[in-house]
Amino acid sequence: MVKLSTSYYVSRNAAKAAQELLGRALVTNINGVRTAGLITETEAYMGVQDRASHAYGGRRTGRNEVMYAAGGVAYVYLCYGIHHLFNVVVLDKDVPHAVLVRAIHPIEGQGTMLARRGVKKLTTGGPGTLTQALGIRTAHNGEDLTGQLIWIEDVGVKVPKKHIIIGPRIGVDYAGEDALLPYRFRIAPSHLL
DNA sequence: CAGCAGATTGACT
DNA sequence: GTCAATCTGCTGC
């Protein structure tokens, strides 16, 4: 298993990283408990020119500050006051590109995920639920993705391009024309196991 | 400083 | 299908 390095994150933009991260494993080791899932759906947020991004127009707030950090850190923020959304910051310092991980397929620690979510049937099909299953909270905002808490591994799973569905992003209608850009990537449902 | 809308989810009618 | 939960940051008084 190869943990992705800092150089990996800074050397590709959000759209490219979003596509490449499909099939890779998102792993957390929180309080000594390991949980992991294959990334099955992502969205790219392409910096200051992307109206759907928190960093649109170069906006900089206490919450999105970490988007301006150099690639290879986690951007975790709260949406609607309830849901934690997990993003991977890519490219260089002051270039706020990020990849939103929208869905995973659990491969390790499913029992822990069930306990964390307090449910019988495990669902990780949404950006808010996958963070809950993996134990990611806002406390992990800015976490180094090459550290010992949260990281992404190449587990040898290859996703052929023809199995990747590309489409417009979800829930960003307010972004006008930018909402139509093909920045959403997911593995074809028939290939999720 | 008060009010509102948002990269969502899950429970209820 | 509709609606509440509940935090951050922006807009307007």
Short mmCIF file of C-alpha atoms (C1' of nucleotides) in Angstrom, two decimals:
data_model
loop_
_atom_site.label_atom_id
_atom_site.label_comp_id
_atom_site.label_asym_id
_atom_site.label_seq_id
_atom_site.Cartn_x
_atom_site.Cartn_y
_atom_site.Cartn_z
CA MET A 1 0.00 0.00 0.00
CA VAL A 2 1.47 3.29 -1.02
CA LYS A 3 0.52 6.42 0.87
CA LEU A 4 0.23 9.39 -1.45
CA SER A 5 2.93 11.99 -0.79
CA THR A 6 2.90 15.75 -0.67
CA SER A 7 4.47 15.94 -4.12
CA TYR A 8 1.49 14.01 -5.47
CA TYR A 9 -0.97 16.59 -4.18
CA VAL A 10 0.88 19.69 -5.32
CA SER A 11 1.51 18.40 -8.83
CA ARG A 12 -2.03 18.17 -10.13
CA ASN A 13 -5.04 20.45 -10.17
CA ALA A 14 -8.41 19.68 -8.58
CA ALA A 15 -10.05 18.27 -11.71
CA LYS A 16 -7.19 15.90 -12.39
CA ALA A 17 -6.80 14.86 -8.76
CA ALA A 18 -10.54 14.32 -8.42
CA GLN A 19 -10.47 11.85 -11.28
CA GLU A 20 -7.33 10.08 -10.12
CA LEU A 21 -8.47 9.71 -6.53
CA LEU A 22 -11.35 7.45 -7.58
CA GLY A 23 -10.54 3.89 -6.49
CA ARG A 24 -7.92 5.05 -4.01
CA ALA A 25 -8.44 4.37 -0.30
CA LEU A 26 -9.21 7.11 2.19
CA VAL A 27 -7.87 5.90 5.53
CA THR A 28 -8.25 7.31 9.03
CA ASN A 29 -6.56 6.19 12.22
CA ILE A 30 -8.41 8.00 14.98
CA ASN A 31 -7.95 7.07 18.63
CA GLY A 32 -6.01 4.06 17.40
CA VAL A 33 -8.93 2.75 15.35
CA ARG A 34 -8.39 2.26 11.65
CA THR A 35 -11.21 2.73 9.17
CA ALA A 36 -10.92 2.94 5.41
CA GLY A 37 -13.00 3.19 2.27
CA LEU A 38 -12.46 3.36 -1.47
CA ILE A 39 -13.26 6.74 -2.89
CA THR A 40 -16.17 6.34 -5.30
CA GLU A 41 -17.28 9.90 -5.93
CA THR A 42 -15.51 13.26 -5.95
CA GLU A 43 -16.01 16.83 -7.05
CA ALA A 44 -13.38 19.37 -8.07
CA TYR A 45 -13.36 22.95 -6.83
CA MET A 46 -11.16 24.92 -9.14
CA GLY A 47 -9.88 27.88 -7.19
CA VAL A 48 -10.69 31.58 -7.25
CA GLN A 49 -12.41 31.51 -10.64
CA ASP A 50 -14.88 28.82 -9.59
CA ARG A 51 -18.09 30.37 -8.32
CA ALA A 52 -19.05 27.18 -6.51
CA SER A 53 -15.88 27.31 -4.44
CA HIS A 54 -15.63 28.87 -1.01
CA ALA A 55 -12.51 30.59 -2.32
CA TYR A 56 -14.27 32.20 -5.29
CA GLY A 57 -12.84 35.60 -6.09
CA GLY A 58 -9.98 35.05 -3.68
CA ARG A 59 -12.22 35.16 -0.65
CA ARG A 60 -10.40 34.23 2.49
CA THR A 61 -12.06 33.55 5.82
CA GLY A 62 -11.22 31.76 8.98
CA ARG A 63 -13.07 28.73 7.71
CA ASN A 64 -11.57 28.37 4.24
CA GLU A 65 -8.09 29.59 5.15
CA VAL A 66 -6.71 26.07 4.86
CA MET A 67 -7.67 25.96 1.16
CA TYR A 68 -4.83 28.40 0.58
CA ALA A 69 -2.31 26.08 2.16
CA ALA A 70 0.00 23.94 0.02
CA GLY A 71 -1.51 20.68 -1.27
CA GLY A 72 -1.69 17.59 0.88
CA VAL A 73 -3.85 18.77 3.77
CA ALA A 74 -7.48 18.13 4.70
CA TYR A 75 -10.09 20.86 4.48
CA VAL A 76 -12.97 19.90 6.74
CA TYR A 77 -15.86 22.26 7.22
CA LEU A 78 -19.37 22.23 8.54
CA CYS A 79 -22.30 22.49 6.17
CA TYR A 80 -25.79 23.45 7.30
CA GLY A 81 -24.45 23.44 10.82
CA ILE A 82 -24.56 19.66 10.98
CA HIS A 83 -22.58 17.85 8.34
CA HIS A 84 -18.82 17.61 8.09
CA LEU A 85 -17.54 17.66 4.53
CA PHE A 86 -14.06 16.40 3.71
CA ASN A 87 -11.91 17.97 1.01
CA VAL A 88 -8.37 17.33 -0.18
CA VAL A 89 -6.40 20.50 -0.81
CA VAL A 90 -4.19 20.34 -3.91
CA LEU A 91 -1.69 22.51 -5.81
CA ASP A 92 0.57 25.15 -4.31
CA LYS A 93 0.24 27.56 -1.43
CA ASP A 94 -2.17 30.43 -2.22
CA VAL A 95 -3.80 28.40 -5.02
CA PRO A 96 -7.07 27.25 -3.39
CA HIS A 97 -7.91 24.16 -5.38
CA ALA A 98 -9.70 21.35 -3.52
CA VAL A 99 -11.32 17.99 -4.17
CA LEU A 100 -14.52 17.25 -2.28
CA VAL A 101 -14.92 13.56 -1.46
CA ARG A 102 -18.62 12.83 -1.80
CA ALA A 103 -18.79 9.06 -1.33
CA ILE A 104 -16.73 6.03 -0.32
CA HIS A 105 -17.12 2.28 -0.29
CA PRO A 106 -16.14 0.87 3.15
CA ILE A 107 -13.30 -1.67 3.11
CA GLU A 108 -12.00 -1.64 6.67
CA GLY A 109 -13.54 -1.06 10.10
CA GLN A 110 -17.16 -1.32 8.98
CA GLY A 111 -18.18 -2.26 12.53
CA THR A 112 -16.63 0.94 13.85
CA MET A 113 -18.42 2.94 11.19
CA LEU A 114 -21.74 1.45 12.20
CA ALA A 115 -21.11 2.32 15.82
CA ARG A 116 -20.05 5.87 14.95
CA ARG A 117 -23.13 6.44 12.88
CA GLY A 118 -25.45 4.69 15.34
CA VAL A 119 -27.21 2.82 12.58
CA LYS A 120 -27.62 -0.82 11.57
CA LYS A 121 -27.12 -0.46 7.88
CA LEU A 122 -24.00 1.34 6.77
CA THR A 123 -24.48 4.16 4.31
CA THR A 124 -21.57 6.23 3.11
CA GLY A 125 -23.17 7.55 -0.03
CA GLY A 126 -23.12 11.20 0.94
CA PRO A 127 -20.41 13.72 1.76
CA GLY A 128 -21.78 14.22 5.27
CA THR A 129 -22.15 10.54 6.11
CA LEU A 130 -18.74 9.37 5.00
CA THR A 131 -16.97 11.76 7.33
CA GLN A 132 -19.11 10.56 10.20
CA ALA A 133 -18.28 6.93 9.37
CA LEU A 134 -14.56 7.67 9.22
CA GLY A 135 -14.64 9.78 12.37
CA ILE A 136 -13.56 12.96 10.61
CA ARG A 137 -14.57 16.14 12.41
CA THR A 138 -13.83 19.84 12.08
CA ALA A 139 -10.99 19.28 14.54
CA HIS A 140 -9.20 17.64 11.62
CA ASN A 141 -9.34 20.76 9.49
CA GLY A 142 -5.85 21.46 8.17
CA GLU A 143 -4.63 17.95 9.03
CA ASP A 144 -1.58 16.79 7.12
CA LEU A 145 -2.59 14.00 4.72
CA THR A 146 0.89 12.48 4.89
CA GLY A 147 0.65 12.10 8.68
CA GLN A 148 -0.63 9.33 10.93
CA LEU A 149 -4.26 10.42 11.31
CA ILE A 150 -5.74 10.74 7.84
CA TRP A 151 -4.21 9.74 4.54
CA ILE A 152 -4.94 8.35 1.08
CA GLU A 153 -3.42 5.13 -0.21
CA ASP A 154 -3.00 3.60 -3.63
CA VAL A 155 -4.32 0.09 -3.06
CA GLY A 156 -3.72 -1.07 -6.60
CA VAL A 157 -7.29 -0.56 -7.73
CA LYS A 158 -7.41 0.76 -11.25
CA VAL A 159 -10.52 2.46 -12.50
CA PRO A 160 -10.74 2.40 -16.31
CA LYS A 161 -11.74 5.72 -17.79
CA LYS A 162 -14.85 4.20 -19.33
CA HIS A 163 -16.11 3.32 -15.85
CA ILE A 164 -15.87 6.89 -14.68
CA ILE A 165 -19.03 8.94 -15.02
CA ILE A 166 -18.38 12.65 -15.45
CA GLY A 167 -21.13 15.16 -14.89
CA PRO A 168 -22.13 18.49 -13.35
CA ARG A 169 -21.73 19.00 -9.63
CA ILE A 170 -24.50 18.60 -7.12
CA GLY A 171 -26.19 21.26 -5.05
CA VAL A 172 -24.36 24.19 -6.58
CA ASP A 173 -27.14 25.67 -8.70
CA TYR A 174 -26.42 29.07 -7.25
CA ALA A 175 -23.05 29.06 -9.04
CA GLY A 176 -24.65 29.99 -12.35
CA GLU A 177 -22.80 28.74 -15.42
CA ASP A 178 -20.09 27.24 -13.26
CA ALA A 179 -22.65 24.80 -11.86
CA LEU A 180 -22.77 23.15 -15.26
CA LEU A 181 -19.06 22.45 -15.49
CA PRO A 182 -18.17 18.73 -15.60
CA TYR A 183 -16.30 18.65 -12.31
CA ARG A 184 -18.06 15.67 -10.76
CA PHE A 185 -16.48 12.26 -11.09
CA ARG A 186 -17.85 8.93 -9.92
CA ILE A 187 -17.30 5.25 -10.49
CA ALA A 188 -20.13 3.69 -12.47
CA PRO A 189 -22.62 2.12 -10.02
CA SER A 190 -22.27 -1.24 -11.77
CA HIS A 191 -18.63 -1.24 -10.71
CA LEU A 192 -19.09 -0.49 -7.02
CA LEU A 193 -18.88 -3.75 -5.24
"C1'" DC B 1 -25.70 43.65 15.36
"C1'" DA B 2 -29.91 40.99 13.33
"C1'" DG B 3 -31.28 38.23 9.47
"C1'" DC B 4 -30.63 34.88 5.84
"C1'" DA B 5 -28.98 31.28 2.72
"C1'" DG B 6 -25.97 27.35 1.89
"C1'" DA B 7 -20.97 22.17 -1.31
"C1'" DT B 8 -26.92 18.06 3.36
"C1'" DT B 9 -29.32 14.38 5.66
"C1'" DG B 10 -32.95 11.82 7.65
"C1'" DA B 11 -37.47 11.65 9.76
"C1'" DC B 12 -42.19 12.40 9.06
"C1'" DT B 13 -46.83 13.38 6.28
"C1'" DG C 1 -42.55 15.20 -1.12
"C1'" DT C 2 -41.73 18.38 2.69
"C1'" DC C 3 -39.29 20.17 6.66
"C1'" DA C 4 -36.32 20.80 10.64
"C1'" DA C 5 -31.55 20.71 12.54
"C1'" DT C 6 -28.01 24.34 13.46
"C1'" DC C 7 -23.03 26.93 12.16
"C1'" DT C 8 -20.45 30.22 9.31
"C1'" DG C 9 -20.01 34.27 6.86
"C1'" DC C 10 -22.13 38.01 4.13
"C1'" DT C 11 -25.49 41.73 3.68
"C1'" DG C 12 -27.97 45.46 5.28
"C1'" DC C 13 -29.84 48.48 8.88
#
